[in-house]
PDB file of C-alpha atoms and ligand atoms in Angstrom:
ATOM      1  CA  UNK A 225     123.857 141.191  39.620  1.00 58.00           C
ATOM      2  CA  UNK A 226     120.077 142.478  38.473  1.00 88.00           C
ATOM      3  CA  UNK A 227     119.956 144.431  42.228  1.00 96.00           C
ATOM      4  CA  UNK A 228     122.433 146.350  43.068  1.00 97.00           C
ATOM      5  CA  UNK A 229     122.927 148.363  46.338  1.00 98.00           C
ATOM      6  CA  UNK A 230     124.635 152.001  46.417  1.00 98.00           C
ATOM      7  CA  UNK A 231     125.217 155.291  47.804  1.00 98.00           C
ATOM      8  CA  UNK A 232     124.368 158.230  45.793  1.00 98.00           C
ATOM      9  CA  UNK A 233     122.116 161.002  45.685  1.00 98.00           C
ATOM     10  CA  UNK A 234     119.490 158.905  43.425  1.00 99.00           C
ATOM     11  CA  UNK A 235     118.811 162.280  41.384  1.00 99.00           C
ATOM     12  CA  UNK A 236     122.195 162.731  39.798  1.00 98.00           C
ATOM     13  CA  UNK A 237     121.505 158.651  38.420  1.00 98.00           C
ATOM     14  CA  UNK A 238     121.277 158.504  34.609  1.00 98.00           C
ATOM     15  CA  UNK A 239     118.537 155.608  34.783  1.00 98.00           C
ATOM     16  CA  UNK A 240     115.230 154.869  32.533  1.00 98.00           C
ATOM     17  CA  UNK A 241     113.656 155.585  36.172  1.00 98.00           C
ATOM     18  CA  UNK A 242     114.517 157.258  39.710  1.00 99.00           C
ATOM     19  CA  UNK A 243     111.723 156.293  42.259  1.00 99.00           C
ATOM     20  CA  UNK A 244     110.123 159.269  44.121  1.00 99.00           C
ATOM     21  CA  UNK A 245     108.999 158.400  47.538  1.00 98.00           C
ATOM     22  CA  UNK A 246     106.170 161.327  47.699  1.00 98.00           C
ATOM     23  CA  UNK A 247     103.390 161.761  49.736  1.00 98.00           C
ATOM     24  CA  UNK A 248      99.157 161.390  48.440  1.00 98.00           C
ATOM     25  CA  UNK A 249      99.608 164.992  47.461  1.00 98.00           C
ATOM     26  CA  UNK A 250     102.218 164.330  45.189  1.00 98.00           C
ATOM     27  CA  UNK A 251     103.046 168.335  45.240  1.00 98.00           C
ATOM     28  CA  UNK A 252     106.359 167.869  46.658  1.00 97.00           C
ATOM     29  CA  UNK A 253     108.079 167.540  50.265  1.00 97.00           C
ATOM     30  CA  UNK A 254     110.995 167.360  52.074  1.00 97.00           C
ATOM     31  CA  UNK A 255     113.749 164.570  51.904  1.00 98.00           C
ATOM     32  CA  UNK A 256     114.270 162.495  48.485  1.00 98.00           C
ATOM     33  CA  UNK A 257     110.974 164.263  47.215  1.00 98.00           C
ATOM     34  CA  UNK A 258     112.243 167.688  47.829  1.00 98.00           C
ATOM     35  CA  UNK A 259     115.320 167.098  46.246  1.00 98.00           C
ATOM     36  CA  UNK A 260     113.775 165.220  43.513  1.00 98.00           C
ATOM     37  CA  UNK A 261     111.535 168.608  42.796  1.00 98.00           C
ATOM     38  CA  UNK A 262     114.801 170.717  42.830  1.00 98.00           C
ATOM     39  CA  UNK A 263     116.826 168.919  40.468  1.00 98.00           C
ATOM     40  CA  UNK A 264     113.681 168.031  38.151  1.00 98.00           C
ATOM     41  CA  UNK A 265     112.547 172.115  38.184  1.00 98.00           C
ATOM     42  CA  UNK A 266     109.271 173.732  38.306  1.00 98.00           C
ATOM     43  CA  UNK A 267     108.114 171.453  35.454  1.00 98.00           C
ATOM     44  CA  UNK A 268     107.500 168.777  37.549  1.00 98.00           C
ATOM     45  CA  UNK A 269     105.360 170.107  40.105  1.00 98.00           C
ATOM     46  CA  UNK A 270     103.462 171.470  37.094  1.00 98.00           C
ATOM     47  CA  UNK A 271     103.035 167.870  35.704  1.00 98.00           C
ATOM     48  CA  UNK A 272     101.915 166.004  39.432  1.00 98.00           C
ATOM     49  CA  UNK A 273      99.556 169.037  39.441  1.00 98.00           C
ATOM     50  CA  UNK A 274      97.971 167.590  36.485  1.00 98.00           C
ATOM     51  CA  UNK A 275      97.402 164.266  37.467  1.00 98.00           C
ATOM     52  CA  UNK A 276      94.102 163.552  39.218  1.00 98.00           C
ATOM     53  CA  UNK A 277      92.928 163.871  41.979  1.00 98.00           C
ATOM     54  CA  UNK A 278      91.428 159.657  43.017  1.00 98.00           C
ATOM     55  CA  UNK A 279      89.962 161.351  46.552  1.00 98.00           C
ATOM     56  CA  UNK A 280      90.383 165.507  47.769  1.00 97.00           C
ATOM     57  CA  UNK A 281      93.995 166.288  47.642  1.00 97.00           C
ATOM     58  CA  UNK A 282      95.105 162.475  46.964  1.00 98.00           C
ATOM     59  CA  UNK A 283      96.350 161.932  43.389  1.00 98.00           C
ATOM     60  CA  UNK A 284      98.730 158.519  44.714  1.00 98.00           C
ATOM     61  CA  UNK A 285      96.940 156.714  47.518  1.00 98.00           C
ATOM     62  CA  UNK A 286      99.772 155.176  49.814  1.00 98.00           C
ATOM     63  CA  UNK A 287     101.052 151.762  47.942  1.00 98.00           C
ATOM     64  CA  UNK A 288     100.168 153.004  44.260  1.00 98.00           C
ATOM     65  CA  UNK A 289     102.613 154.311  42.465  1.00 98.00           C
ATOM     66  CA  UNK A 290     102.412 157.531  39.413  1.00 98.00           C
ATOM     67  CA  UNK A 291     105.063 158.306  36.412  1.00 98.00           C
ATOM     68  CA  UNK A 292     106.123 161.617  34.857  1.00 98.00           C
ATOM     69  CA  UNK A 293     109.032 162.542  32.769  1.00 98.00           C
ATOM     70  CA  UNK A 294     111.975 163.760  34.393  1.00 98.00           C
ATOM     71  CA  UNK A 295     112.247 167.141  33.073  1.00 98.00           C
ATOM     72  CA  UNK A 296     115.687 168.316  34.166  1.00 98.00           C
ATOM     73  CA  UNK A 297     116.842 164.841  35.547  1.00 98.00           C
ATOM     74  CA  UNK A 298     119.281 162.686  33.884  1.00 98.00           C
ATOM     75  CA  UNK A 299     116.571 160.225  35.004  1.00 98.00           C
ATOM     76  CA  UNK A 300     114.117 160.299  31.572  1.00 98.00           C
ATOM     77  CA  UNK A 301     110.992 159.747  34.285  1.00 98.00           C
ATOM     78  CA  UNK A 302     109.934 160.082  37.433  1.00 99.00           C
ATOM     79  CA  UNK A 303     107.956 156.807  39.177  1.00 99.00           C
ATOM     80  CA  UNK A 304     105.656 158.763  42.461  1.00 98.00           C
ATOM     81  CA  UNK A 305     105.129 156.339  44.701  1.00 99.00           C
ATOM     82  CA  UNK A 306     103.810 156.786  48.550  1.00 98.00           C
ATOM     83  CA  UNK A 307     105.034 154.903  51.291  1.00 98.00           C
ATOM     84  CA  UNK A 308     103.307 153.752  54.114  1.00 98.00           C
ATOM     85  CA  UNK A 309     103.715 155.882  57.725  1.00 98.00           C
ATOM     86  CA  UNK A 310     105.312 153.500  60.268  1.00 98.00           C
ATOM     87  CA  UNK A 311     102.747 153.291  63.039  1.00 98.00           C
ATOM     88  CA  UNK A 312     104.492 150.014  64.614  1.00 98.00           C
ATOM     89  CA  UNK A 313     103.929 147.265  62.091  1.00 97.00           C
ATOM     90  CA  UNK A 314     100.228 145.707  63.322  1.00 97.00           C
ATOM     91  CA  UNK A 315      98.670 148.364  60.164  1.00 98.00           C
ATOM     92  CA  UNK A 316      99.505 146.702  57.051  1.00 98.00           C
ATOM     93  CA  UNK A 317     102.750 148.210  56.573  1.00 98.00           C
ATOM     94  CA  UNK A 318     104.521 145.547  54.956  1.00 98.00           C
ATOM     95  CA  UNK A 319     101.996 145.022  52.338  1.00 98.00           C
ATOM     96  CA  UNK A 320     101.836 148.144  52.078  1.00 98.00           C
ATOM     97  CA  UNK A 321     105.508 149.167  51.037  1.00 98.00           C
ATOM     98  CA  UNK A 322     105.550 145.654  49.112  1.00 98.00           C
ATOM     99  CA  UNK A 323     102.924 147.183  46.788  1.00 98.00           C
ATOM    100  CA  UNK A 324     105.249 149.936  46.546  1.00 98.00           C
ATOM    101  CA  UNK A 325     107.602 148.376  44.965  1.00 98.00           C
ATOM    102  CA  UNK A 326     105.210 145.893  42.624  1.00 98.00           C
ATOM    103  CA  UNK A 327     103.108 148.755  41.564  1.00 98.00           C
ATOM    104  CA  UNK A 328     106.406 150.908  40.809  1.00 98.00           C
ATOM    105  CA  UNK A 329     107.625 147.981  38.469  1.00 97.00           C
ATOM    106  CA  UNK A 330     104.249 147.401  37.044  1.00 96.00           C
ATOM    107  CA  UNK A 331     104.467 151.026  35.932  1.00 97.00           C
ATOM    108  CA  UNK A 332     107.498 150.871  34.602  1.00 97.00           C
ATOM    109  CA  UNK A 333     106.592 147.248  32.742  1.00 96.00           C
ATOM    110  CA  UNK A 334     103.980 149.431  31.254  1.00 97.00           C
ATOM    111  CA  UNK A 335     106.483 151.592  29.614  1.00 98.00           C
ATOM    112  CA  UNK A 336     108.974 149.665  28.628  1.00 97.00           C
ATOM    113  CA  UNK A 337     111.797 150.823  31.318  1.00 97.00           C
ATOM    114  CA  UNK A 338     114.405 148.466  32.405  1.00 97.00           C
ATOM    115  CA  UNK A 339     116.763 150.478  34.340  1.00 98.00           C
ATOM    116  CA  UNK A 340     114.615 151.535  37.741  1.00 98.00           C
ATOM    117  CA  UNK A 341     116.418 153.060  41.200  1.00 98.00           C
ATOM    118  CA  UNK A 342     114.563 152.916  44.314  1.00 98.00           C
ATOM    119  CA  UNK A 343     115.374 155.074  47.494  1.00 99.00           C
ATOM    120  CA  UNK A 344     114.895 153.595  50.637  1.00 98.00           C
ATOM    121  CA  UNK A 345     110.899 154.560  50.716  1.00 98.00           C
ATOM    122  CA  UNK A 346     109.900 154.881  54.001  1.00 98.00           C
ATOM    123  CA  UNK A 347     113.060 155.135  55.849  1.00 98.00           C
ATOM    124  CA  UNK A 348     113.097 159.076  56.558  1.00 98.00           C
ATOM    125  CA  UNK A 349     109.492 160.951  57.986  1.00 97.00           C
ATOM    126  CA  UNK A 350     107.336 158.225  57.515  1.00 98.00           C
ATOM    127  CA  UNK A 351     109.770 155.957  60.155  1.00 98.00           C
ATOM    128  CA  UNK A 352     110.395 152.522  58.746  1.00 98.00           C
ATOM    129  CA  UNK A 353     112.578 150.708  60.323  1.00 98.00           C
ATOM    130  CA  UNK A 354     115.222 150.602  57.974  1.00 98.00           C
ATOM    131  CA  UNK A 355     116.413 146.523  58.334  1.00 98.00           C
ATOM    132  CA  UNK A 356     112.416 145.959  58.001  1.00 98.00           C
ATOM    133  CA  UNK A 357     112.275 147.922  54.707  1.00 98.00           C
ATOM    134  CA  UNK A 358     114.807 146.480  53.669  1.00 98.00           C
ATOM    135  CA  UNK A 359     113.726 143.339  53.246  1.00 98.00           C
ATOM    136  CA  UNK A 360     110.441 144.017  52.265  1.00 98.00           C
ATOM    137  CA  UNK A 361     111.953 146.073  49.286  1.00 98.00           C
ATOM    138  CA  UNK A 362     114.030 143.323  48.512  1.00 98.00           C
ATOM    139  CA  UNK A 363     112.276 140.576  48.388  1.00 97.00           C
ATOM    140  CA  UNK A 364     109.494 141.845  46.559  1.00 97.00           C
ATOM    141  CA  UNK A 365     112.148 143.109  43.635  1.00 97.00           C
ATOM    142  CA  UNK A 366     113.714 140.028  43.665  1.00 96.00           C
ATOM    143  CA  UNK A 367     109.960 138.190  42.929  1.00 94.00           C
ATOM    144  CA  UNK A 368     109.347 140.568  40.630  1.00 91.00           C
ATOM    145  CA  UNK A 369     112.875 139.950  38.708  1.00 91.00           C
ATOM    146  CA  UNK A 370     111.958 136.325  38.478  1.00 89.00           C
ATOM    147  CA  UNK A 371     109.458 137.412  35.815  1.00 88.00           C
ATOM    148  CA  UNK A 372     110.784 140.418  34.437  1.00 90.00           C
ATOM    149  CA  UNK A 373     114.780 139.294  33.934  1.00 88.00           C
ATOM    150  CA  UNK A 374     115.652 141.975  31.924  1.00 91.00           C
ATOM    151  CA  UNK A 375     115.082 145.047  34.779  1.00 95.00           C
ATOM    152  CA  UNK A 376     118.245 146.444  36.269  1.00 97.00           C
ATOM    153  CA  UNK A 377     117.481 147.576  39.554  1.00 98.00           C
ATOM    154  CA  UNK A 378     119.321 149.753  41.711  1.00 98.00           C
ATOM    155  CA  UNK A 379     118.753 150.687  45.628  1.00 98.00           C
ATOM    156  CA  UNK A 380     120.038 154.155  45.972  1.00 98.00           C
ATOM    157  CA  UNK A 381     120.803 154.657  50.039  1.00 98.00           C
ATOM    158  CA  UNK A 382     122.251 158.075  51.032  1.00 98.00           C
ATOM    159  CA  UNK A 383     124.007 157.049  53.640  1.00 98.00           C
ATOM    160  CA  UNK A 384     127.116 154.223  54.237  1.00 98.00           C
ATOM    161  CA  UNK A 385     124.788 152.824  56.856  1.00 98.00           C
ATOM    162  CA  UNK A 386     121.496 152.667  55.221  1.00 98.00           C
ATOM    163  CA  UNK A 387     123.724 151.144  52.355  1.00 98.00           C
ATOM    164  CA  UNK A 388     125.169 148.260  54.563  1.00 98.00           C
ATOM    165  CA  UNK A 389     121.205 147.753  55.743  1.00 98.00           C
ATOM    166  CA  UNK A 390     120.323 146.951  52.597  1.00 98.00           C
ATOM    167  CA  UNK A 391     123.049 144.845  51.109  1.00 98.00           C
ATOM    168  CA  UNK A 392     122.757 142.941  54.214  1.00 98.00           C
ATOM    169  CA  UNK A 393     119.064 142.377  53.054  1.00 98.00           C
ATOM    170  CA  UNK A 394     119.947 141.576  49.454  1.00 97.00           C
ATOM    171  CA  UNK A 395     122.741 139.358  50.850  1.00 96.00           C
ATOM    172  CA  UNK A 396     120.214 137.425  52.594  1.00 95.00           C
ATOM    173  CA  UNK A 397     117.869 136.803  49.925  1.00 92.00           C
TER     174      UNK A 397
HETATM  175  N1  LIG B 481     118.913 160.450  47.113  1.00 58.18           N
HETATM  176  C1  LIG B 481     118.645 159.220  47.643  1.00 58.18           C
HETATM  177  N2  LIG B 481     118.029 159.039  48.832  1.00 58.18           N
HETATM  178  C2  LIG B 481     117.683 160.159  49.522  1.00 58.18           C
HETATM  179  C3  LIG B 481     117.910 161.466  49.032  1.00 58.18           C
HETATM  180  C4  LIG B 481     118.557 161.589  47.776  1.00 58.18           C
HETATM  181  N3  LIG B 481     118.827 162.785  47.222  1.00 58.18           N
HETATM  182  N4  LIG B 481     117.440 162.365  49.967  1.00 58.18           N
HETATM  183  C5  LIG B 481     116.951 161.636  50.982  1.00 58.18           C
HETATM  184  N5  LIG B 481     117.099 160.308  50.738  1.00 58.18           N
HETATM  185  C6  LIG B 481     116.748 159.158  51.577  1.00 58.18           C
HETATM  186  C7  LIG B 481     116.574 159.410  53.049  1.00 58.18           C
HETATM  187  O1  LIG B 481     117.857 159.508  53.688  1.00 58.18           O
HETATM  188  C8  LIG B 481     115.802 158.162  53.443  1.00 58.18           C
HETATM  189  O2  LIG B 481     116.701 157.071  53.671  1.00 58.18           O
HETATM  190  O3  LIG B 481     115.477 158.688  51.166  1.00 58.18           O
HETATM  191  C9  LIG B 481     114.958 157.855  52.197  1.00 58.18           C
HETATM  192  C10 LIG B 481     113.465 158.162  52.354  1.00 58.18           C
HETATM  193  O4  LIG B 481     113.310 159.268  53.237  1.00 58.18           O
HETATM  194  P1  LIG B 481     112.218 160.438  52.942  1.00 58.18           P
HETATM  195  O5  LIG B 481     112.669 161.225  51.774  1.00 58.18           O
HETATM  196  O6  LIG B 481     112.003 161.133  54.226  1.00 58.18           O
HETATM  197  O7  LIG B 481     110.911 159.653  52.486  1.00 58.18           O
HETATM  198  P2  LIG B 481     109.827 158.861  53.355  1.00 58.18           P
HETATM  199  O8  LIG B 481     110.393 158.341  54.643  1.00 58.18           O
HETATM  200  O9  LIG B 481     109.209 157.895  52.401  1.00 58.18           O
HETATM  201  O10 LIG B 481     108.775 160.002  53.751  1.00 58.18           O
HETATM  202  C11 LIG B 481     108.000 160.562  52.703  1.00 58.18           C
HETATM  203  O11 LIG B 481     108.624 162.798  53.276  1.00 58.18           O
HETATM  204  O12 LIG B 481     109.606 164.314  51.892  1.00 58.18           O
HETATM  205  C12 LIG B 481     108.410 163.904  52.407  1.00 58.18           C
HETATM  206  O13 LIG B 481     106.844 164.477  50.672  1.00 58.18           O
HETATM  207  C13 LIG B 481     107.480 163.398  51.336  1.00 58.18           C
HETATM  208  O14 LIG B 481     105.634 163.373  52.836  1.00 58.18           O
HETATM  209  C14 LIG B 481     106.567 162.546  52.167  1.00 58.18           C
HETATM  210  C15 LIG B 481     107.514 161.908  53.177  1.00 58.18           C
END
């Protein structure tokens, strides 16, 4: 199976890639970003800080997606991407967190990863409706596999439920 669904604290996974889901800032945050920061260490906040700035205070405009190392992950890099804020679907949401996950893998395409894990971007603060995401996330990874057969992609949930969301989706495909 290329996708696989799991439960884990994404930044304790030995991958090529873990998936931040930051904000335009890209200095850090709460939820997977905040933990993210923590396990990473001070060295990756110093590294976002150094990226530029596309717009005041915006180095990752929502939908694009940024790569660091990983400092003190297991994870050798870090992929920033920022999700969109659920403001009730009529915004451009969807295409939104579908170039999420394109722009992610076009990133990592670029430097030769293979093994990438997502978290479930959008489904804390910014208010996705988790079944929503979910198959948004999915089905763009899956189009994206078609061409790119070799990735290994993982969806790391942090929860039982948001894990059953999300298989359900991949089930679906
Ligand atoms: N491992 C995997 N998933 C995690 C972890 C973790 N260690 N910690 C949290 N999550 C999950 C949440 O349970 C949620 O399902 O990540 C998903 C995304 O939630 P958020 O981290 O809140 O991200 P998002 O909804 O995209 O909001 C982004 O929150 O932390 C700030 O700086 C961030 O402003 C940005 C906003």
């Amino acid at each position: 199976m290329l996708i696989s669904v799991i439960t884990a604290d994404i930044t304790t996974l030995a991958v090529d890639a873990i998936v931040n889901a930051a904000n335009e800032t890209l200095l850090g945050g709460g939820g997977v970003d905040g933990a993210i920061h923590r396990a990473a260490g001070p060295a990756l906040l110093a590294a976002c800080r150094r990226l530029p700035e596309v717009s005041p205070g915006v180095r990752c405009p929502t939908g694009e997606a940024r790569i660091t190392p990983g400092f003190a992950l297991p994870a050798a890099r870090v992929i920033h991407t920022v999700g969109p804020v659920w403001r009730g679907g009529g915004h451009g949401e969807p295409a939104l967190l579908g170039n999420c996950h394109r722009n992610v893998l076009l990133l990592a395409r670029e430097h030769g990863l293979r093994r990438i894990a997502f978290p479930a971007i959008s489904c804390g603060v910014y208010g996705y409706p988790a079944p929503l995401a979910a198959e948004v996330a999915l089905r763009t990874l899956h189009e994206s596999l078609a061409s790119d057969p070799a990735l290994e992609l993982t969806l790391c949930c942090y929860s039982e439920p948001m894990r059953a969301v999300f298989q359900d989706a991949l089930t679906s495909l």
